[in-house]
Amino acid sequence: MGESNMVDARGLSCPQPAMLARQALQKLSKGTLEVVVDNNTARENVSRIAKNLGWEIDIDERSEDEVHLMMRK
Amino acid sequence: MTSILRFLTSRWGPIITGAVIGVLAPVLVKLGNPGNMGICMACFARDIAGALGLHNTGVVQYIRPEIIGGFLGAFIAALLFREFKPRTGSAPLVRFLLGMFAMFGALVFLGCPWRAYLRLAGGDWNAILGILGLVVGVGLGIVFLRMGFSLGRNRPAPKALGWIMPAFMILLLVFLLVEPQFGRDTSGNLTGPIFFSETGPGAMYAPLAVSLVFGLAIGFLAQRSRFCTVGAIRDMILLRDNHLLNGVLVLIVVAFVTNLILGQFAAGFEGQPVAHTNGLWNFGGMVLAGLAFTLAGGCPGRQLFLAGEGDGDAVMFFAGMLVGGGFSHTFSVASSPSGVAAFGPATVIVGLVICIVIGLTMREART
């Protein structure tokens, strides 16, 4: 996976995680995108935005502060 | 029980939270809070600032238990659900300034976004221009977000940092209960360091225990559901996502119905409680507040609940609100029911300029 298909949203305030994920998903239109978050609010928000745009999500919880959201379409 | 609590992070979370606030806030008014001021983060922070002697406007000094309860409710929820994660480092100084200017804007209007919605639900049509101003301010903030505005990333902090704000809130509760009087004024009467209003809005409050428990309930629900009265507008415009907006709409409708039932609905512009009729500055004040809240990442309630999760940057925003609450009265910025104050409009313009500079200049520093 290329680096461009990855958004590191750790430590960012609302709405940046969801906004950056949405921008990346719209740019890709299909393929895969990985978004890294470090809190439940960002995880919920990014997941909801991705689902609204019709993407499937796999969650890889590596630690409490590093959750990888893998999106596919 | 767990399934009910998980429910709060679903799409129903903000809706339930909005409905609960919509009932509890008008009930607080019925039980003694000022009109359409069941909950107001700006008014209440200003009252606390006054109680602590940060301003000496005698009619708005009281330690509001709703704020203490709201914080502690979110804090308890964060601890229970393993979301208490102390963190800081995302431009705390800028967040302090944003808290201060958000406060100035809100007090020119006479209410935070929560109270703007509650005023609307009580029939105060002056709130309409305030809410329009809020939408414009949020829209302006979104322009900066799209241009790459960011206050940068926070970093995990030692657990102790997260306990500073709970300790401060407990101290406030002690001050509220004990009302210490250490000093003497020139006539030899006991005075300060804690000041409580004897007349005016600051002397109007629901029973302490009720305010505290209602605050706890609201803080708990809002932490779980991520309820945010500014995010509601922001996410709808920026992300086409109505998740939070549903909560705000339900709040307005339920508060309207509750006001009707309690006989508190009175439609009109004139004679509304703790409100003025200057439409231009009702609008302008909330443009500033909306912009500052958006740049900081959420409404004042959300900042308080984030502080409950151990977010030290949100604490800085709240500290800015307290200091701003003091300055807003000592510098004649805050409006009163008779109209805008001498330096209200000028402060809104200065605040807008400063917030726009913040919006244009703050970017994530590359390391």
PDB file of C-alpha atoms in Angstrom, chain B residues 27-255:
ATOM      1  CA  VAL B  27     -37.140  22.176  34.444  1.00  0.00           C
ATOM      2  CA  LEU B  28     -34.082  23.932  35.902  1.00  0.00           C
ATOM      3  CA  VAL B  29     -35.675  27.241  34.915  1.00  0.00           C
ATOM      4  CA  LYS B  30     -38.915  26.161  36.595  1.00  0.00           C
ATOM      5  CA  LEU B  31     -36.917  25.332  39.735  1.00  0.00           C
ATOM      6  CA  GLY B  32     -35.202  28.713  39.885  1.00  0.00           C
ATOM      7  CA  ASN B  33     -32.610  29.271  37.131  1.00  0.00           C
ATOM      8  CA  PRO B  34     -32.920  32.498  35.087  1.00  0.00           C
ATOM      9  CA  GLY B  35     -35.293  32.453  32.099  1.00  0.00           C
ATOM     10  CA  ASN B  36     -34.232  30.291  29.145  1.00  0.00           C
ATOM     11  CA  MET B  37     -31.027  29.619  31.096  1.00  0.00           C
ATOM     12  CA  GLY B  38     -31.480  26.068  32.297  1.00  0.00           C
ATOM     13  CA  ILE B  39     -28.003  25.455  30.936  1.00  0.00           C
ATOM     14  CA  CYS B  40     -25.668  28.058  29.458  1.00  0.00           C
ATOM     15  CA  MET B  41     -21.975  27.315  29.395  1.00  0.00           C
ATOM     16  CA  ALA B  42     -21.023  30.960  28.743  1.00  0.00           C
ATOM     17  CA  CYS B  43     -23.366  32.553  31.295  1.00  0.00           C
ATOM     18  CA  PHE B  44     -22.418  29.952  33.885  1.00  0.00           C
ATOM     19  CA  ALA B  45     -18.671  30.308  33.296  1.00  0.00           C
ATOM     20  CA  ARG B  46     -19.166  34.077  33.648  1.00  0.00           C
ATOM     21  CA  ASP B  47     -21.093  33.550  36.908  1.00  0.00           C
ATOM     22  CA  ILE B  48     -18.293  31.331  38.227  1.00  0.00           C
ATOM     23  CA  ALA B  49     -15.724  33.967  37.190  1.00  0.00           C
ATOM     24  CA  GLY B  50     -17.718  36.503  39.188  1.00  0.00           C
ATOM     25  CA  ALA B  51     -18.033  34.217  42.204  1.00  0.00           C
ATOM     26  CA  LEU B  52     -14.244  33.838  42.176  1.00  0.00           C
ATOM     27  CA  GLY B  53     -13.862  37.614  42.071  1.00  0.00           C
ATOM     28  CA  LEU B  54     -12.570  37.795  38.486  1.00  0.00           C
ATOM     29  CA  HIS B  55     -15.206  40.470  37.909  1.00  0.00           C
ATOM     30  CA  ASN B  56     -17.312  42.445  40.360  1.00  0.00           C
ATOM     31  CA  THR B  57     -20.646  42.756  38.565  1.00  0.00           C
ATOM     32  CA  GLY B  58     -22.751  41.929  41.590  1.00  0.00           C
ATOM     33  CA  VAL B  59     -25.750  40.499  39.732  1.00  0.00           C
ATOM     34  CA  VAL B  60     -23.890  37.668  37.977  1.00  0.00           C
ATOM     35  CA  GLN B  61     -21.847  35.886  40.642  1.00  0.00           C
ATOM     36  CA  TYR B  62     -22.595  32.265  41.510  1.00  0.00           C
ATOM     37  CA  ILE B  63     -20.776  28.940  41.325  1.00  0.00           C
ATOM     38  CA  ARG B  64     -23.087  27.051  38.992  1.00  0.00           C
ATOM     39  CA  PRO B  65     -23.402  23.395  40.029  1.00  0.00           C
ATOM     40  CA  GLU B  66     -24.453  22.435  36.481  1.00  0.00           C
ATOM     41  CA  ILE B  67     -20.881  23.109  35.316  1.00  0.00           C
ATOM     42  CA  ILE B  68     -19.339  21.070  38.140  1.00  0.00           C
ATOM     43  CA  GLY B  69     -21.863  18.278  37.577  1.00  0.00           C
ATOM     44  CA  GLY B  70     -21.439  18.353  33.794  1.00  0.00           C
ATOM     45  CA  PHE B  71     -17.699  18.032  34.120  1.00  0.00           C
ATOM     46  CA  LEU B  72     -17.850  15.287  36.747  1.00  0.00           C
ATOM     47  CA  GLY B  73     -20.479  13.354  34.766  1.00  0.00           C
ATOM     48  CA  ALA B  74     -18.194  13.311  31.726  1.00  0.00           C
ATOM     49  CA  PHE B  75     -15.206  12.467  33.922  1.00  0.00           C
ATOM     50  CA  ILE B  76     -17.011   9.479  35.480  1.00  0.00           C
ATOM     51  CA  ALA B  77     -18.166   8.279  32.051  1.00  0.00           C
ATOM     52  CA  ALA B  78     -14.629   8.576  30.688  1.00  0.00           C
ATOM     53  CA  LEU B  79     -13.202   6.610  33.631  1.00  0.00           C
ATOM     54  CA  LEU B  80     -15.868   3.879  33.365  1.00  0.00           C
ATOM     55  CA  PHE B  81     -15.420   3.430  29.622  1.00  0.00           C
ATOM     56  CA  ARG B  82     -11.639   3.650  29.579  1.00  0.00           C
ATOM     57  CA  GLU B  83     -11.701   6.944  27.711  1.00  0.00           C
ATOM     58  CA  PHE B  84      -9.892   8.897  30.410  1.00  0.00           C
ATOM     59  CA  LYS B  85      -6.698   9.567  28.479  1.00  0.00           C
ATOM     60  CA  PRO B  86      -4.765  12.625  29.661  1.00  0.00           C
ATOM     61  CA  ARG B  87      -3.304  14.478  26.694  1.00  0.00           C
ATOM     62  CA  THR B  88      -2.156  17.965  25.753  1.00  0.00           C
ATOM     63  CA  GLY B  89       0.161  19.878  23.451  1.00  0.00           C
ATOM     64  CA  SER B  90      -2.154  21.023  20.665  1.00  0.00           C
ATOM     65  CA  ALA B  91      -1.504  24.777  20.824  1.00  0.00           C
ATOM     66  CA  PRO B  92      -2.812  25.326  24.370  1.00  0.00           C
ATOM     67  CA  LEU B  93      -2.056  29.060  24.242  1.00  0.00           C
ATOM     68  CA  VAL B  94      -4.179  29.518  21.118  1.00  0.00           C
ATOM     69  CA  ARG B  95      -6.963  27.493  22.712  1.00  0.00           C
ATOM     70  CA  PHE B  96      -6.882  29.807  25.726  1.00  0.00           C
ATOM     71  CA  LEU B  97      -7.325  32.808  23.391  1.00  0.00           C
ATOM     72  CA  LEU B  98     -10.125  31.074  21.480  1.00  0.00           C
ATOM     73  CA  GLY B  99     -11.917  30.357  24.758  1.00  0.00           C
ATOM     74  CA  MET B 100     -11.634  34.004  25.726  1.00  0.00           C
ATOM     75  CA  PHE B 101     -12.905  35.356  22.403  1.00  0.00           C
ATOM     76  CA  ALA B 102     -15.673  32.761  22.173  1.00  0.00           C
ATOM     77  CA  MET B 103     -16.767  34.033  25.564  1.00  0.00           C
ATOM     78  CA  PHE B 104     -16.732  37.683  24.467  1.00  0.00           C
ATOM     79  CA  GLY B 105     -18.845  36.866  21.415  1.00  0.00           C
ATOM     80  CA  ALA B 106     -21.277  34.714  23.375  1.00  0.00           C
ATOM     81  CA  LEU B 107     -21.725  37.364  26.068  1.00  0.00           C
ATOM     82  CA  VAL B 108     -22.430  40.080  23.502  1.00  0.00           C
ATOM     83  CA  PHE B 109     -25.297  37.835  22.335  1.00  0.00           C
ATOM     84  CA  LEU B 110     -25.978  36.689  25.925  1.00  0.00           C
ATOM     85  CA  GLY B 111     -25.650  32.960  25.578  1.00  0.00           C
ATOM     86  CA  CYS B 112     -23.577  30.080  24.300  1.00  0.00           C
ATOM     87  CA  PRO B 113     -24.965  27.896  21.489  1.00  0.00           C
ATOM     88  CA  TRP B 114     -26.792  25.755  24.088  1.00  0.00           C
ATOM     89  CA  ARG B 115     -28.642  28.797  25.358  1.00  0.00           C
ATOM     90  CA  ALA B 116     -29.219  30.107  21.833  1.00  0.00           C
ATOM     91  CA  TYR B 117     -31.207  26.930  21.121  1.00  0.00           C
ATOM     92  CA  LEU B 118     -32.919  27.076  24.525  1.00  0.00           C
ATOM     93  CA  ARG B 119     -33.857  30.736  23.968  1.00  0.00           C
ATOM     94  CA  LEU B 120     -35.376  29.812  20.604  1.00  0.00           C
ATOM     95  CA  ALA B 121     -37.303  26.977  22.300  1.00  0.00           C
ATOM     96  CA  GLY B 122     -38.625  29.482  24.844  1.00  0.00           C
ATOM     97  CA  GLY B 123     -39.957  31.819  22.137  1.00  0.00           C
ATOM     98  CA  ASP B 124     -37.147  34.396  22.285  1.00  0.00           C
ATOM     99  CA  TRP B 125     -36.975  35.349  18.608  1.00  0.00           C
ATOM    100  CA  ASN B 126     -33.776  37.353  19.181  1.00  0.00           C
ATOM    101  CA  ALA B 127     -32.106  33.946  19.209  1.00  0.00           C
ATOM    102  CA  ILE B 128     -32.852  33.515  15.498  1.00  0.00           C
ATOM    103  CA  LEU B 129     -30.247  36.105  14.483  1.00  0.00           C
ATOM    104  CA  GLY B 130     -27.867  34.680  17.087  1.00  0.00           C
ATOM    105  CA  ILE B 131     -28.181  31.195  15.596  1.00  0.00           C
ATOM    106  CA  LEU B 132     -27.766  32.601  12.073  1.00  0.00           C
ATOM    107  CA  GLY B 133     -24.595  34.324  13.290  1.00  0.00           C
ATOM    108  CA  LEU B 134     -23.453  31.027  14.789  1.00  0.00           C
ATOM    109  CA  VAL B 135     -23.952  29.277  11.425  1.00  0.00           C
ATOM    110  CA  VAL B 136     -21.966  32.014   9.642  1.00  0.00           C
ATOM    111  CA  GLY B 137     -19.163  31.757  12.236  1.00  0.00           C
ATOM    112  CA  VAL B 138     -19.035  27.977  11.866  1.00  0.00           C
ATOM    113  CA  GLY B 139     -19.020  28.404   8.070  1.00  0.00           C
ATOM    114  CA  LEU B 140     -16.072  30.779   8.331  1.00  0.00           C
ATOM    115  CA  GLY B 141     -14.239  28.254  10.514  1.00  0.00           C
ATOM    116  CA  ILE B 142     -14.879  25.577   7.886  1.00  0.00           C
ATOM    117  CA  VAL B 143     -13.256  27.773   5.223  1.00  0.00           C
ATOM    118  CA  PHE B 144     -10.087  27.817   7.338  1.00  0.00           C
ATOM    119  CA  LEU B 145     -10.290  24.060   8.016  1.00  0.00           C
ATOM    120  CA  ARG B 146     -10.519  23.439   4.264  1.00  0.00           C
ATOM    121  CA  MET B 147      -7.486  25.692   3.760  1.00  0.00           C
ATOM    122  CA  GLY B 148      -5.487  23.473   6.081  1.00  0.00           C
ATOM    123  CA  PHE B 149      -6.026  25.135   9.458  1.00  0.00           C
ATOM    124  CA  SER B 150      -4.920  22.939  12.350  1.00  0.00           C
ATOM    125  CA  LEU B 151      -3.893  23.499  15.933  1.00  0.00           C
ATOM    126  CA  GLY B 152      -1.585  20.502  15.587  1.00  0.00           C
ATOM    127  CA  ARG B 153      -1.566  17.183  17.380  1.00  0.00           C
ATOM    128  CA  ASN B 154      -1.900  16.507  21.062  1.00  0.00           C
ATOM    129  CA  ARG B 155       0.352  13.981  22.806  1.00  0.00           C
ATOM    130  CA  PRO B 156      -0.346  11.568  25.647  1.00  0.00           C
ATOM    131  CA  ALA B 157       0.392  13.179  29.011  1.00  0.00           C
ATOM    132  CA  PRO B 158       1.045  11.783  32.493  1.00  0.00           C
ATOM    133  CA  LYS B 159      -2.122  10.685  34.295  1.00  0.00           C
ATOM    134  CA  ALA B 160      -1.610  13.431  36.888  1.00  0.00           C
ATOM    135  CA  LEU B 161      -2.320  16.110  34.272  1.00  0.00           C
ATOM    136  CA  GLY B 162      -5.799  14.706  33.809  1.00  0.00           C
ATOM    137  CA  TRP B 163      -6.553  15.043  37.514  1.00  0.00           C
ATOM    138  CA  ILE B 164      -5.920  18.793  37.733  1.00  0.00           C
ATOM    139  CA  MET B 165      -9.355  19.741  36.418  1.00  0.00           C
ATOM    140  CA  PRO B 166     -11.261  17.241  38.619  1.00  0.00           C
ATOM    141  CA  ALA B 167      -9.392  18.672  41.610  1.00  0.00           C
ATOM    142  CA  PHE B 168     -10.351  22.220  40.554  1.00  0.00           C
ATOM    143  CA  MET B 169     -13.987  21.204  40.138  1.00  0.00           C
ATOM    144  CA  ILE B 170     -14.068  19.592  43.591  1.00  0.00           C
ATOM    145  CA  LEU B 171     -12.534  22.799  44.970  1.00  0.00           C
ATOM    146  CA  LEU B 172     -15.319  24.789  43.262  1.00  0.00           C
ATOM    147  CA  LEU B 173     -17.864  22.479  44.876  1.00  0.00           C
ATOM    148  CA  VAL B 174     -16.282  23.079  48.291  1.00  0.00           C
ATOM    149  CA  PHE B 175     -16.348  26.856  47.662  1.00  0.00           C
ATOM    150  CA  LEU B 176     -20.013  26.557  46.684  1.00  0.00           C
ATOM    151  CA  LEU B 177     -20.910  24.633  49.835  1.00  0.00           C
ATOM    152  CA  VAL B 178     -18.738  26.554  52.308  1.00  0.00           C
ATOM    153  CA  GLU B 179     -18.755  30.008  50.688  1.00  0.00           C
ATOM    154  CA  PRO B 180     -15.579  31.064  52.519  1.00  0.00           C
ATOM    155  CA  GLN B 181     -15.398  34.683  53.676  1.00  0.00           C
ATOM    156  CA  PHE B 182     -11.859  35.600  54.712  1.00  0.00           C
ATOM    157  CA  GLY B 183     -11.646  39.312  53.964  1.00  0.00           C
ATOM    158  CA  ARG B 184     -13.197  42.514  55.293  1.00  0.00           C
ATOM    159  CA  ASP B 185     -14.388  45.419  53.180  1.00  0.00           C
ATOM    160  CA  THR B 186     -13.807  49.066  54.188  1.00  0.00           C
ATOM    161  CA  SER B 187     -16.870  49.011  56.446  1.00  0.00           C
ATOM    162  CA  GLY B 188     -15.556  45.936  58.223  1.00  0.00           C
ATOM    163  CA  ASN B 189     -18.084  43.512  56.714  1.00  0.00           C
ATOM    164  CA  LEU B 190     -16.941  40.030  55.753  1.00  0.00           C
ATOM    165  CA  THR B 191     -16.211  39.726  52.038  1.00  0.00           C
ATOM    166  CA  GLY B 192     -14.622  37.353  49.541  1.00  0.00           C
ATOM    167  CA  PRO B 193     -12.816  35.453  48.275  1.00  0.00           C
ATOM    168  CA  ILE B 194     -16.113  33.900  47.119  1.00  0.00           C
ATOM    169  CA  PHE B 195     -18.883  36.264  46.032  1.00  0.00           C
ATOM    170  CA  PHE B 196     -22.521  35.294  45.496  1.00  0.00           C
ATOM    171  CA  SER B 197     -25.149  37.597  43.988  1.00  0.00           C
ATOM    172  CA  GLU B 198     -27.946  38.777  46.236  1.00  0.00           C
ATOM    173  CA  THR B 199     -30.073  40.061  43.347  1.00  0.00           C
ATOM    174  CA  GLY B 200     -30.223  39.552  39.576  1.00  0.00           C
ATOM    175  CA  PRO B 201     -29.642  36.419  37.483  1.00  0.00           C
ATOM    176  CA  GLY B 202     -26.786  35.304  39.755  1.00  0.00           C
ATOM    177  CA  ALA B 203     -29.258  35.047  42.641  1.00  0.00           C
ATOM    178  CA  MET B 204     -31.618  32.883  40.587  1.00  0.00           C
ATOM    179  CA  TYR B 205     -30.809  29.225  40.807  1.00  0.00           C
ATOM    180  CA  ALA B 206     -32.407  25.817  41.135  1.00  0.00           C
ATOM    181  CA  PRO B 207     -31.684  23.826  44.324  1.00  0.00           C
ATOM    182  CA  LEU B 208     -28.019  22.908  44.430  1.00  0.00           C
ATOM    183  CA  ALA B 209     -28.513  19.141  44.556  1.00  0.00           C
ATOM    184  CA  VAL B 210     -30.914  19.187  41.592  1.00  0.00           C
ATOM    185  CA  SER B 211     -28.550  21.305  39.477  1.00  0.00           C
ATOM    186  CA  LEU B 212     -25.635  19.060  40.359  1.00  0.00           C
ATOM    187  CA  VAL B 213     -27.467  15.805  39.590  1.00  0.00           C
ATOM    188  CA  PHE B 214     -28.934  17.147  36.323  1.00  0.00           C
ATOM    189  CA  GLY B 215     -25.426  18.298  35.372  1.00  0.00           C
ATOM    190  CA  LEU B 216     -24.009  14.861  36.156  1.00  0.00           C
ATOM    191  CA  ALA B 217     -26.626  13.176  33.968  1.00  0.00           C
ATOM    192  CA  ILE B 218     -26.060  15.554  31.070  1.00  0.00           C
ATOM    193  CA  GLY B 219     -22.264  15.308  31.309  1.00  0.00           C
ATOM    194  CA  PHE B 220     -22.409  11.510  31.393  1.00  0.00           C
ATOM    195  CA  LEU B 221     -24.715  11.263  28.364  1.00  0.00           C
ATOM    196  CA  ALA B 222     -22.872  13.938  26.406  1.00  0.00           C
ATOM    197  CA  GLN B 223     -19.467  12.323  26.948  1.00  0.00           C
ATOM    198  CA  ARG B 224     -20.801   8.995  25.672  1.00  0.00           C
ATOM    199  CA  SER B 225     -22.686  10.444  22.699  1.00  0.00           C
ATOM    200  CA  ARG B 226     -20.079  13.141  21.810  1.00  0.00           C
ATOM    201  CA  PHE B 227     -22.945  15.657  21.844  1.00  0.00           C
ATOM    202  CA  CYS B 228     -21.767  19.000  20.427  1.00  0.00           C
ATOM    203  CA  THR B 229     -23.883  22.023  19.567  1.00  0.00           C
ATOM    204  CA  VAL B 230     -21.279  23.446  17.184  1.00  0.00           C
ATOM    205  CA  GLY B 231     -20.178  20.144  15.664  1.00  0.00           C
ATOM    206  CA  ALA B 232     -23.865  19.705  14.762  1.00  0.00           C
ATOM    207  CA  ILE B 233     -23.725  22.594  12.290  1.00  0.00           C
ATOM    208  CA  ARG B 234     -20.110  21.988  11.262  1.00  0.00           C
ATOM    209  CA  ASP B 235     -20.513  18.312  10.384  1.00  0.00           C
ATOM    210  CA  MET B 236     -23.671  18.998   8.386  1.00  0.00           C
ATOM    211  CA  ILE B 237     -21.906  21.612   6.233  1.00  0.00           C
ATOM    212  CA  LEU B 238     -18.438  20.072   6.057  1.00  0.00           C
ATOM    213  CA  LEU B 239     -19.163  16.336   6.071  1.00  0.00           C
ATOM    214  CA  ARG B 240     -22.848  16.161   5.047  1.00  0.00           C
ATOM    215  CA  ASP B 241     -23.328  14.245   8.305  1.00  0.00           C
ATOM    216  CA  ASN B 242     -26.439  14.880  10.423  1.00  0.00           C
ATOM    217  CA  HIS B 243     -25.403  12.647  13.346  1.00  0.00           C
ATOM    218  CA  LEU B 244     -24.957  15.522  15.829  1.00  0.00           C
ATOM    219  CA  LEU B 245     -27.484  17.850  14.211  1.00  0.00           C
ATOM    220  CA  ASN B 246     -30.269  15.370  15.004  1.00  0.00           C
ATOM    221  CA  GLY B 247     -29.421  15.814  18.678  1.00  0.00           C
ATOM    222  CA  VAL B 248     -29.658  19.599  18.510  1.00  0.00           C
ATOM    223  CA  LEU B 249     -32.950  19.518  16.581  1.00  0.00           C
ATOM    224  CA  VAL B 250     -34.431  17.114  19.135  1.00  0.00           C
ATOM    225  CA  LEU B 251     -33.171  19.379  21.936  1.00  0.00           C
ATOM    226  CA  ILE B 252     -34.998  22.375  20.448  1.00  0.00           C
ATOM    227  CA  VAL B 253     -38.262  20.490  19.859  1.00  0.00           C
ATOM    228  CA  VAL B 254     -38.291  18.777  23.275  1.00  0.00           C
ATOM    229  CA  ALA B 255     -37.344  22.002  25.092  1.00  0.00           C
TER     230      ALA B 255
END
